């Protein structure tokens, strides 16, 4: 965040009460009601979560124990049996929602499709049967590398229906990045498409899969199931690659949902961390089912009449929880959009809200800032009166963007919920409950019931009111990650290194900085570790550095985030070259493209700065804080006495 943003957040004192009509009809109607629920959730977590699990979900078999906490490993609803696909589909076939629209899909060149709950159920059963026929069994992993088409949702639901574990890889990741994830997950099947539309061009996802699997690069993969979307000519490898539309023809529409143990793995989703390769965040069936369901219900105040549009991609946790599982579990109508705003169609989001009478809209601050730049005319020319609630996610929202969203998109009538959470948390953790909690522009407000959040110093001691510190969570919650796939050591060391000095208990370390104000409201300040957030996309500096040094010209690389108006942060890479290579514009271009090849377009550095040396401590550690200041064009601040060679800074400053 820029200094100006931080200052405006520090000075922000506006308070917006939930509109009275909204509160009256809301699931949680007042601050007192929230406080009562919250107090109970903390005093008696097992009673609280147990009652909710019983009321809100269908179970094939009830659990014996609500929570088993063997720090830092938690189990929830131990002994219970359920299936999230049953909760998202089957139960709505008999509760009056059979012919209700479950999914509305808008495709890029103007295509659209809708599915009722009965239709979606049928499709999911068919794909589940195809997967079974291909030999897929409970516990096997499936890579899903898809554009935003209904079959992405169908594939996810089909996997979880038979107990297969999906790992969705965002289609913007490169073949290299896809391969790395498929190898780690030891995927048996990959589901993809012949292409997908993205900003007026076709993304060749199948070709990327071919590249990832080339030369037996992922030996575990036996088959690739391909959905026809764009009619692109694609290279199908005989026997390995199969068309979904062909196999579907003979697939039965009857496939009972497999009763899963609560603690069976539901899915793996890779995300970036401070060190090493992306880690496979493991979520399990029972806890995630409940947490995605109840956060959708209370934070988005979902009712039967709601049409919810979350603009994320299904490749991210936001898409998992708030396009697919949360909305469908609640029996709502969910909207899925293949496209994105672009110069040829800058008003497409507002067209879609108008066309489908969307009631709940959930997007990221970077998108809001882009819309602000485009002006008020575009949204004002559309009828947005169907909207009743607006959400924000992915990065801190600056008060100016919050106010614009509230005024221009929400017509000052819709509460704005700024939801703080992570891939690891499964669902939103700090957020207004819109009928109950007054909002302040730029604050995620208060923790969700059952979540004990705090701001502490490095030793784990709570910091004072309005003091900056580390955002931590004190107790386990149902939606929390259970592990890092095949790497429990990393699970421990990344999240649970800290023990509270107060009570000797483990604290979950989020990696974010925050402060808590006089009303207990949380203000998230962004990452405090070596993770950067570019347009709401999370990237490890080390991943980008490894990508750079894998290029023959690069000797060493150090990557930092630099504040940027629209994207929040952008990537700046400091690079030293191998002998015989010299800085040039061509090399800059080549290195940027190389990072895109290695990771994907979201990781493309905005700037590459060549230097003879990097600022290091005597023990050889790169001092990133110095580079951050330099990248932002600021004076280098702080103690420089640990630097091995201070002249490096002079040199970097002079831009050589
Ligand atoms: C990181 C998690 C789960 C949401 C999508 C991103 C940042 C997320 C907010 C918010 C300030 C936010 C944090 C967090 N973040 N939401 N409302 N305000 N920061 O999931 O890729 O796992 O990234 O996104 O830094 O740690 P993710």
XYZ file of C-alpha atoms and ligand atoms in Angstrom:
683
model
C 0.000 0.000 0.000
C 1.146 3.529 -0.668
C 1.938 5.902 2.159
C -1.118 7.975 1.240
C -3.336 4.911 1.554
C -1.902 4.008 4.917
C -2.433 7.550 6.136
C -5.995 7.721 4.912
C -6.719 4.405 6.633
C -5.229 5.674 9.868
C -7.464 8.722 9.757
C -10.621 6.964 8.700
C -13.427 7.515 11.171
C -16.610 7.237 9.153
C -19.101 4.694 10.427
C -21.958 3.232 8.382
C -24.843 1.574 10.182
C -26.534 -1.386 8.491
C -29.691 -0.120 6.752
C -32.737 -0.865 8.937
C -34.645 -2.830 6.273
C -31.576 -4.890 5.581
C -31.140 -5.758 9.250
C -34.776 -6.677 9.745
C -34.622 -9.333 7.053
C -31.041 -10.470 7.738
C -29.957 -13.803 9.215
C -28.086 -11.910 11.944
C -30.062 -8.777 12.723
C -28.163 -6.666 15.216
C -24.838 -6.015 16.839
C -26.227 -7.488 20.061
C -27.211 -10.658 18.269
C -23.720 -10.943 16.758
C -22.137 -10.348 20.161
C -24.329 -12.970 21.777
C -23.493 -15.551 19.112
C -19.827 -14.619 19.251
C -19.657 -14.952 23.032
C -21.228 -18.388 22.876
C -18.964 -19.489 20.020
C -15.886 -18.703 22.081
C -17.153 -19.956 25.427
C -18.517 -23.232 24.078
C -16.986 -23.848 20.663
C -17.986 -27.496 20.513
C -21.613 -26.767 21.311
C -21.653 -23.856 18.885
C -20.129 -25.680 15.908
C -21.936 -28.925 16.704
C -25.342 -27.247 16.638
C -24.568 -25.490 13.382
C -23.304 -28.676 11.746
C -26.494 -30.428 12.723
C -28.812 -27.646 11.559
C -27.069 -26.653 8.363
C -25.744 -29.834 6.752
C -26.937 -33.267 5.782
C -24.939 -36.091 7.394
C -25.014 -39.754 6.454
C -23.789 -40.432 9.942
C -23.435 -38.129 12.915
C -20.014 -37.454 14.438
C -18.822 -38.744 17.812
C -16.723 -35.729 18.678
C -17.050 -32.155 17.409
C -13.402 -31.214 17.780
C -10.187 -33.034 18.473
C -7.343 -30.547 18.850
C -3.887 -32.073 19.093
C -1.929 -28.894 18.433
C -1.142 -28.044 15.754
C -3.328 -30.740 14.210
C -7.098 -30.447 14.398
C -9.924 -32.769 13.501
C -13.544 -31.752 13.289
C -16.740 -33.801 13.456
C -14.721 -36.925 14.063
C -16.539 -40.098 13.030
C -19.142 -38.204 10.989
C -19.936 -39.070 7.393
C -21.136 -36.675 4.697
C -20.541 -35.581 1.119
C -20.290 -31.961 0.025
C -21.723 -32.749 -3.391
C -24.785 -34.223 -1.651
C -25.117 -31.027 0.373
C -24.688 -28.858 -2.729
C -26.990 -30.850 -5.020
C -28.986 -33.858 -3.835
C -30.600 -32.275 -0.831
C -32.016 -29.498 -2.999
C -33.802 -32.038 -5.213
C -36.245 -32.774 -2.437
C -36.491 -29.442 -0.645
C -38.311 -27.526 -3.348
C -35.267 -26.343 -5.300
C -35.143 -29.101 -7.932
C -36.130 -26.743 -10.771
C -34.527 -23.638 -9.337
C -31.561 -22.209 -11.235
C -28.379 -23.334 -9.536
C -25.814 -21.954 -11.967
C -25.920 -19.169 -14.509
C -22.963 -19.106 -16.845
C -22.043 -16.271 -19.151
C -19.442 -17.124 -21.769
C -17.196 -14.646 -23.411
C -18.412 -14.269 -26.978
C -21.970 -13.918 -25.702
C -22.812 -17.567 -24.993
C -24.826 -18.373 -21.945
C -26.102 -21.493 -20.217
C -28.107 -22.088 -17.096
C -28.510 -25.230 -15.019
C -31.258 -26.052 -12.568
C -30.288 -28.031 -9.496
C -31.708 -31.170 -11.176
C -29.682 -30.529 -14.340
C -26.475 -29.790 -12.510
C -26.953 -32.921 -10.425
C -27.342 -34.964 -13.603
C -24.228 -33.560 -15.243
C -22.182 -34.097 -12.101
C -23.357 -37.707 -11.824
C -22.420 -38.324 -15.437
C -18.944 -36.923 -15.063
C -18.487 -38.818 -11.807
C -19.387 -42.036 -13.618
C -16.940 -41.262 -16.416
C -14.184 -40.671 -13.876
C -15.002 -43.954 -12.162
C -14.897 -45.758 -15.490
C -11.439 -44.373 -16.064
C -10.413 -46.129 -12.893
C -10.474 -43.199 -10.536
C -10.921 -44.188 -6.916
C -11.584 -42.513 -3.614
C -8.481 -40.633 -2.488
C -6.986 -40.325 -6.008
C -5.963 -36.825 -7.083
C -7.331 -35.025 -10.122
C -5.815 -31.895 -11.664
C -8.375 -29.430 -13.006
C -6.941 -26.865 -15.420
C -9.929 -25.177 -16.953
C -11.298 -21.937 -18.224
C -14.297 -20.500 -16.386
C -16.916 -22.765 -17.913
C -19.675 -24.761 -16.187
C -17.686 -27.960 -16.658
C -15.088 -26.593 -14.219
C -17.762 -26.594 -11.518
C -19.108 -29.924 -12.744
C -15.615 -31.445 -12.604
C -15.030 -30.260 -9.041
C -18.396 -31.545 -7.866
C -17.906 -34.838 -9.722
C -14.562 -35.429 -8.002
C -15.808 -34.751 -4.510
C -18.903 -36.857 -5.199
C -16.791 -39.990 -5.529
C -14.205 -38.962 -2.967
C -11.493 -38.046 -5.448
C -9.360 -35.081 -4.402
C -9.305 -32.178 -6.824
C -6.504 -29.740 -7.194
C -7.608 -26.856 -9.354
C -4.789 -24.979 -11.045
C -5.628 -21.478 -12.246
C -5.554 -21.535 -16.055
C -3.349 -18.427 -16.033
C -0.480 -20.498 -14.618
C 2.096 -21.700 -17.126
C 2.696 -25.288 -18.217
C 5.750 -25.342 -15.945
C 3.727 -24.255 -12.911
C 0.994 -26.744 -13.772
C 3.515 -29.548 -14.034
C 5.035 -28.735 -10.663
C 1.621 -28.913 -8.993
C 0.562 -32.109 -10.778
C 3.817 -33.770 -9.781
C 3.464 -32.778 -6.149
C -0.159 -33.939 -6.037
C 0.616 -37.108 -8.047
C -2.506 -36.544 -10.085
C -3.973 -39.515 -11.942
C -6.298 -37.608 -14.247
C -6.259 -34.075 -15.616
C -9.483 -32.384 -16.677
C -9.123 -29.534 -19.155
C -10.726 -27.973 -22.250
C -9.768 -27.382 -25.853
C -9.481 -23.689 -25.001
C -11.096 -20.868 -23.126
C -11.873 -17.232 -23.777
C -9.926 -14.555 -21.979
C -10.164 -10.910 -23.004
C -10.994 -11.520 -26.688
C -8.392 -14.232 -27.187
C -8.470 -17.997 -26.839
C -6.254 -19.428 -24.121
C -4.806 -22.741 -25.326
C -5.177 -24.652 -22.068
C -4.957 -28.062 -23.732
C -1.646 -27.194 -25.322
C -0.353 -26.165 -21.912
C -1.444 -29.520 -20.499
C 0.357 -31.263 -23.359
C 3.485 -29.329 -22.546
C 3.221 -30.073 -18.831
C 2.854 -33.794 -19.529
C 5.431 -33.975 -22.331
C 8.271 -36.504 -22.023
C 6.409 -38.298 -19.279
C 6.900 -35.172 -17.130
C 4.131 -36.224 -14.762
C 4.306 -40.029 -14.654
C 1.248 -40.382 -12.407
C -1.137 -38.984 -15.037
C -3.001 -41.698 -16.912
C -5.735 -39.785 -18.707
C -6.708 -36.306 -19.781
C -10.407 -35.572 -20.047
C -11.027 -32.737 -22.498
C -14.132 -30.557 -22.640
C -15.001 -29.030 -26.003
C -15.392 -25.319 -25.563
C -13.873 -23.304 -28.395
C -13.651 -25.921 -31.151
C -9.968 -25.180 -31.496
C -8.021 -27.883 -33.176
C -6.006 -29.536 -30.421
C -3.444 -32.241 -30.270
C -5.029 -35.319 -28.671
C -2.652 -38.055 -27.577
C -4.244 -41.425 -28.448
C -5.417 -43.468 -25.472
C -4.312 -40.846 -22.960
C -6.662 -38.055 -24.071
C -10.430 -38.441 -24.184
C -13.294 -36.136 -25.119
C -15.840 -35.483 -22.396
C -18.726 -35.081 -24.856
C -18.037 -38.539 -26.265
C -17.778 -40.347 -22.940
C -20.777 -38.477 -21.599
C -23.078 -40.067 -24.160
C -23.077 -43.441 -22.449
C -22.627 -42.218 -18.901
C -25.410 -42.974 -16.457
C -27.016 -40.073 -14.611
C -27.186 -42.163 -11.485
C -24.216 -41.940 -9.160
C -24.885 -41.896 -5.429
C -22.606 -39.606 -3.429
C -19.919 -41.503 -1.545
C -20.253 -41.170 2.239
C -16.952 -39.554 3.213
C -15.326 -39.360 6.619
C -15.312 -35.810 7.956
C -11.550 -35.769 7.951
C -11.044 -37.287 4.498
C -9.239 -34.837 2.248
C -11.688 -32.824 0.161
C -9.275 -30.888 -2.018
C -5.752 -29.550 -2.281
C -5.100 -26.012 -3.449
C -1.597 -24.718 -4.075
C -0.622 -21.315 -2.783
C 2.561 -19.312 -2.459
C 4.581 -18.926 0.674
C 7.731 -17.223 1.853
C 10.057 -20.049 0.993
C 10.291 -22.861 -1.477
C 7.748 -24.100 -3.940
C 4.027 -23.435 -3.680
C 2.489 -25.530 -0.953
C -0.531 -27.781 -1.243
C -3.065 -26.536 1.267
C -5.194 -29.472 2.418
C -8.866 -29.022 3.271
C -11.096 -31.774 4.592
C -14.742 -32.627 3.991
C -16.592 -31.941 7.234
C -15.014 -28.724 8.445
C -14.787 -27.078 5.041
C -18.390 -28.017 4.187
C -19.652 -26.293 7.297
C -17.347 -23.277 7.197
C -17.926 -22.413 3.523
C -21.667 -22.878 4.047
C -22.105 -20.796 7.177
C -19.828 -17.929 6.109
C -21.784 -17.682 2.840
C -25.035 -17.659 4.747
C -24.110 -15.068 7.366
C -21.629 -12.812 5.542
C -23.524 -12.645 2.251
C -26.835 -12.999 4.073
C -27.903 -15.468 1.416
C -31.631 -16.087 0.963
C -33.477 -18.254 -1.511
C -34.126 -15.301 -3.774
C -30.475 -14.318 -4.063
C -28.346 -14.364 -7.181
C -24.746 -14.289 -6.103
C -21.909 -13.301 -8.374
C -18.353 -13.735 -7.169
C -15.962 -12.563 -9.896
C -13.010 -14.712 -8.803
C -11.681 -17.585 -10.869
C -12.434 -21.117 -9.658
C -8.660 -21.613 -9.629
C -8.495 -19.628 -6.371
C -9.978 -20.418 -2.973
C -12.450 -17.549 -3.391
C -13.918 -19.350 -6.390
C -14.019 -22.664 -4.523
C -15.838 -21.265 -1.490
C -18.010 -18.488 -2.945
C -18.763 -19.484 -6.531
C -19.216 -23.200 -5.971
C -19.470 -24.754 -2.533
C -20.916 -22.015 -0.313
C -23.648 -20.743 -2.654
C -24.748 -24.215 -3.819
C -24.773 -25.637 -0.314
C -27.134 -22.778 0.586
C -29.344 -23.475 -2.436
C -28.710 -20.044 -3.957
C -28.194 -19.162 -7.612
C -24.553 -18.627 -8.475
C -23.171 -16.732 -11.473
C -20.030 -17.732 -13.292
C -18.438 -15.460 -15.903
C -15.804 -16.556 -18.368
C -14.725 -13.053 -19.317
C -13.209 -9.972 -17.775
C -13.532 -6.238 -18.339
C -11.410 -5.158 -21.286
C -11.218 -2.176 -23.571
C -13.591 -3.730 -26.105
C -16.209 -4.196 -23.382
C -15.453 -2.112 -20.284
C -19.032 -2.208 -18.982
C -19.442 -5.993 -19.131
C -19.680 -6.425 -15.353
C -22.536 -3.934 -15.081
C -24.260 -5.477 -18.109
C -24.181 -8.827 -16.361
C -25.598 -7.467 -13.094
C -28.396 -5.836 -15.059
C -29.057 -8.883 -17.245
C -29.260 -11.433 -14.436
C -30.568 -9.146 -11.687
C -27.591 -10.024 -9.488
C -28.300 -9.277 -5.818
C -24.904 -9.979 -4.229
C -21.694 -8.921 -5.931
C -18.245 -9.912 -4.657
C -15.039 -8.655 -6.237
C -11.505 -7.427 -5.492
C -10.202 -3.929 -4.710
C -7.964 -4.006 -7.770
C -11.083 -4.397 -9.947
C -12.853 -1.616 -8.065
C -9.899 0.729 -8.609
C -9.885 -0.129 -12.316
C -13.602 0.711 -12.531
C -13.025 3.993 -10.710
C -10.521 4.954 -13.340
C -12.984 4.175 -16.119
C -15.459 6.633 -14.637
C -18.973 6.571 -13.253
C -20.697 6.725 -16.628
C -20.389 3.013 -17.339
C -22.132 1.745 -14.190
C -24.551 4.694 -14.162
C -25.768 3.764 -17.631
C -26.967 0.396 -16.328
C -29.710 -0.615 -13.939
C -27.939 -1.890 -10.852
C -30.988 -1.651 -8.596
C -31.097 -5.435 -8.060
C -27.940 -5.252 -5.923
C -28.415 -5.439 -2.158
C -24.946 -6.342 -0.907
C -21.366 -5.735 -2.045
C -18.277 -7.675 -1.015
C -14.553 -7.098 -1.343
C -11.687 -9.566 -1.009
C -8.058 -10.299 -1.772
C -6.143 -7.261 -0.555
C -6.652 -4.233 1.640
C -9.295 -1.878 0.253
C -8.400 1.780 0.521
C -11.178 4.019 1.889
C -11.461 5.936 -1.389
C -12.192 2.759 -3.337
C -14.556 1.578 -0.590
C -16.519 4.839 -0.765
C -16.720 4.724 -4.555
C -17.972 1.126 -4.462
C -20.539 2.046 -1.814
C -21.766 5.169 -3.585
C -21.549 4.390 -7.304
C -22.171 0.643 -7.419
C -24.251 0.233 -4.279
C -26.204 3.475 -4.596
C -25.520 4.070 -0.864
C -28.105 1.394 -0.183
C -25.934 -1.747 -0.064
C -23.722 -2.696 2.878
C -20.098 -3.318 1.896
C -18.436 -6.366 3.413
C -14.653 -6.325 3.302
C -13.768 -9.961 3.940
C -10.291 -10.861 5.168
C -9.203 -14.462 4.744
C -6.725 -16.801 3.043
C -6.486 -20.027 1.056
C -5.589 -21.656 4.360
C -8.643 -20.461 6.261
C -11.212 -22.029 3.911
C -13.626 -19.133 4.300
C -13.851 -15.539 5.462
C -12.504 -14.890 8.956
C -12.835 -11.172 9.619
C -15.776 -9.455 7.979
C -18.883 -7.481 8.734
C -22.094 -9.459 9.094
C -24.031 -6.991 6.972
C -27.226 -6.722 9.012
C -25.387 -6.511 12.304
C -21.996 -4.865 12.193
C -21.548 -1.171 11.338
C -18.816 -0.708 8.740
C -15.843 1.636 8.490
C -14.353 2.168 5.013
C -11.114 0.190 4.833
C -11.727 -2.055 7.832
C -12.649 -5.739 7.681
C -14.327 -5.013 11.053
C -14.828 -7.947 13.450
C -14.068 -11.672 13.522
C -16.610 -14.227 12.404
C -18.232 -16.195 15.239
C -15.836 -18.861 16.487
C -12.751 -16.977 15.312
C -10.435 -15.568 17.966
C -8.242 -13.058 16.148
C -5.662 -10.746 17.667
C -2.721 -8.480 16.854
C 0.534 -9.416 18.599
C 4.244 -8.623 18.606
C 6.958 -11.057 17.566
C 6.872 -12.706 20.978
C 3.157 -13.276 20.780
C 2.195 -10.557 23.255
C -0.873 -8.509 22.301
C 0.049 -5.009 21.160
C -1.872 -1.955 22.312
C -4.871 -0.324 20.709
C -4.089 1.062 17.266
C -0.576 -0.370 17.335
C 0.613 -2.308 14.343
C 1.535 -5.958 14.778
C 1.085 -9.477 13.461
C -2.386 -10.784 12.808
C -2.852 -14.157 14.499
C -5.690 -16.592 15.238
C -5.889 -18.262 18.625
C -8.155 -21.287 18.279
C -8.705 -23.863 15.557
C -11.838 -23.434 13.412
C -13.610 -25.937 11.140
C -12.434 -24.409 7.840
C -8.752 -24.254 8.688
C -6.196 -26.108 6.593
C -5.343 -29.500 8.027
C -1.894 -29.845 6.586
C 0.475 -28.994 3.777
C 0.166 -31.866 1.342
C 2.848 -34.476 2.084
C 4.719 -31.940 4.201
C 3.623 -31.747 7.849
C 6.940 -30.100 8.800
C 6.188 -27.222 6.538
C 2.676 -27.010 7.988
C 4.149 -26.667 11.457
C 6.912 -24.246 10.604
C 4.832 -21.953 8.397
C 1.774 -21.505 10.565
C 2.371 -22.806 14.079
C 5.868 -21.730 15.108
C 4.543 -19.389 17.739
C 3.322 -20.224 21.180
C 1.296 -17.704 23.112
C 3.242 -16.447 26.151
C -0.128 -15.859 27.811
C -1.341 -19.440 27.968
C 1.341 -21.521 26.252
C -1.022 -22.433 23.440
C -0.257 -22.553 19.730
C -1.122 -19.484 17.659
C -1.893 -19.560 13.938
C 0.355 -17.072 12.187
C -1.362 -15.452 9.190
C 1.598 -13.613 7.645
C -0.385 -10.364 7.634
C 0.163 -7.161 9.538
C -2.788 -5.425 11.164
C -3.948 -3.092 13.879
C -7.025 -3.172 16.062
C -8.751 0.126 16.824
C -10.594 1.388 19.902
C -13.749 -0.491 18.834
C -11.890 -3.750 18.299
C -12.108 -3.305 14.512
C -9.326 -4.905 12.477
C -7.440 -2.927 9.832
C -5.331 -5.230 7.664
C -2.105 -3.657 6.469
C -0.825 -6.350 4.090
C 1.786 -9.095 4.208
C 4.671 -8.903 6.632
C 6.566 -11.780 5.028
C 8.148 -12.235 1.621
C 4.836 -12.703 -0.101
C 3.608 -10.076 -2.529
C 0.045 -9.389 -3.492
C -0.276 -8.291 -7.099
C -3.850 -7.435 -8.031
C -5.092 -9.783 -5.314
C -2.837 -12.616 -6.530
C -0.478 -14.049 -4.005
C 3.103 -14.684 -5.091
C 6.222 -15.693 -3.208
C 9.219 -13.489 -3.937
C 11.345 -16.625 -3.886
C 9.298 -18.291 -6.611
C 9.874 -15.338 -8.912
C 13.552 -15.253 -7.962
C 13.951 -18.963 -8.756
C 12.269 -18.376 -12.103
C 14.733 -15.582 -12.861
C 17.876 -17.456 -11.862
C 16.806 -20.399 -13.995
C 17.636 -18.147 -16.962
C 21.220 -18.563 -18.144
C 21.996 -14.846 -18.053
C 21.033 -14.394 -14.424
C 23.424 -14.902 -11.586
C 21.372 -13.633 -8.666
C 17.927 -12.120 -8.310
C 16.006 -10.387 -5.565
C 12.344 -9.552 -5.976
C 10.264 -7.038 -4.055
C 6.805 -5.494 -4.243
C 6.397 -1.813 -5.072
C 3.148 0.063 -4.343
C 1.006 0.558 -7.442
C -2.229 2.486 -7.735
C -4.465 -0.141 -9.357
C -2.825 -3.465 -8.583
C -1.887 -2.602 -5.010
C 1.605 -3.909 -5.603
C 3.746 -4.682 -8.619
C 6.868 -6.769 -8.993
C 10.331 -5.224 -9.222
C 13.271 -7.562 -9.754
C 16.895 -6.693 -8.997
C 19.187 -8.852 -11.055
C 22.937 -9.459 -11.301
C 24.178 -11.005 -14.514
C 26.544 -13.830 -15.315
C 29.786 -12.918 -16.930
C 29.439 -12.157 -20.611
C 25.876 -10.815 -20.314
C 25.049 -7.129 -20.336
C 21.972 -5.107 -19.479
C 19.794 -4.319 -22.461
C 16.181 -3.766 -23.335
C 16.058 -7.090 -25.123
C 17.342 -8.881 -22.067
C 14.775 -7.114 -19.902
C 12.040 -8.314 -22.221
C 13.463 -11.782 -22.357
C 13.653 -12.077 -18.587
C 10.091 -10.861 -18.141
C 8.895 -13.434 -20.662
C 10.956 -16.082 -18.987
C 9.122 -15.497 -15.700
C 5.809 -15.735 -17.567
C 6.948 -19.066 -19.020
C 8.001 -20.377 -15.650
C 5.073 -19.198 -13.533
C 2.422 -17.404 -15.526
C 1.410 -13.965 -16.617
C 0.402 -12.889 -13.091
C 4.086 -13.047 -12.106
C 5.454 -10.844 -14.906
C 7.802 -8.284 -13.328
C 6.901 -4.660 -14.037
C 10.546 -3.673 -13.890
C 13.902 -5.389 -14.009
C 16.831 -3.484 -12.534
C 20.307 -4.671 -13.361
C 22.989 -4.203 -10.761
C 26.529 -5.389 -10.084
C 25.726 -6.469 -6.550
C 22.795 -6.874 -4.177
C 22.677 -5.433 -0.669
C 23.506 -8.288 1.692
C 24.274 -8.827 5.322
C 27.653 -10.246 6.271
C 26.041 -13.656 6.489
C 24.942 -13.291 2.876
C 21.237 -12.620 3.365
C 19.684 -10.198 0.897
C 18.275 -7.177 2.701
C 14.924 -6.813 0.968
C 13.792 -3.828 2.960
C 16.524 -1.765 1.313
C 15.395 -2.935 -2.114
C 11.768 -2.157 -1.294
C 12.693 1.429 -0.476
C 14.793 1.722 -3.599
C 12.068 0.223 -5.810
C 9.538 2.683 -4.422
C 11.940 5.578 -5.069
C 12.192 6.335 -1.354
C 15.175 7.189 0.782
C 16.645 4.013 2.221
C 15.594 4.000 5.847
C 16.582 2.035 8.928
C 19.759 0.554 10.260
C 22.291 -0.232 7.543
C 25.117 -1.270 9.826
C 24.604 -4.958 9.115
C 25.266 -4.478 5.416
C 28.428 -6.018 4.115
C 29.086 -3.310 1.562
C 27.260 -0.033 1.827
C 28.500 1.286 -1.487
C 26.086 -1.156 -3.139
C 23.275 1.158 -2.111
C 24.888 4.147 -3.763
C 25.249 2.159 -6.888
C 21.648 0.940 -6.833
C 20.401 4.449 -6.157
C 22.206 5.843 -9.119
C 20.348 3.261 -11.151
C 23.317 1.364 -12.503
C -3.857 -12.998 1.519
C -4.399 -14.361 1.218
C -8.959 -15.643 0.419
C -9.070 -14.456 -0.331
C -8.292 -14.438 -1.601
C -6.810 -14.406 -1.424
C -4.694 -10.820 1.542
C -7.169 -11.255 1.481
C -7.962 -9.410 2.303
C -8.696 -8.296 2.803
C -6.660 -7.250 3.270
C -6.556 -9.337 2.314
C -3.949 -11.089 2.824
C -4.012 -12.595 2.953
N -6.099 -10.499 1.780
N -8.299 -10.607 1.780
N -10.035 -8.275 2.813
N -7.989 -7.242 3.277
N -5.909 -8.253 2.802
O -6.369 -15.607 -0.854
O -4.325 -15.992 -2.209
O -4.608 -17.111 0.023
O -4.176 -14.652 -0.136
O -4.590 -12.023 0.772
O -2.629 -10.656 2.705
O -2.999 -13.134 3.762
P -4.837 -15.911 -0.818
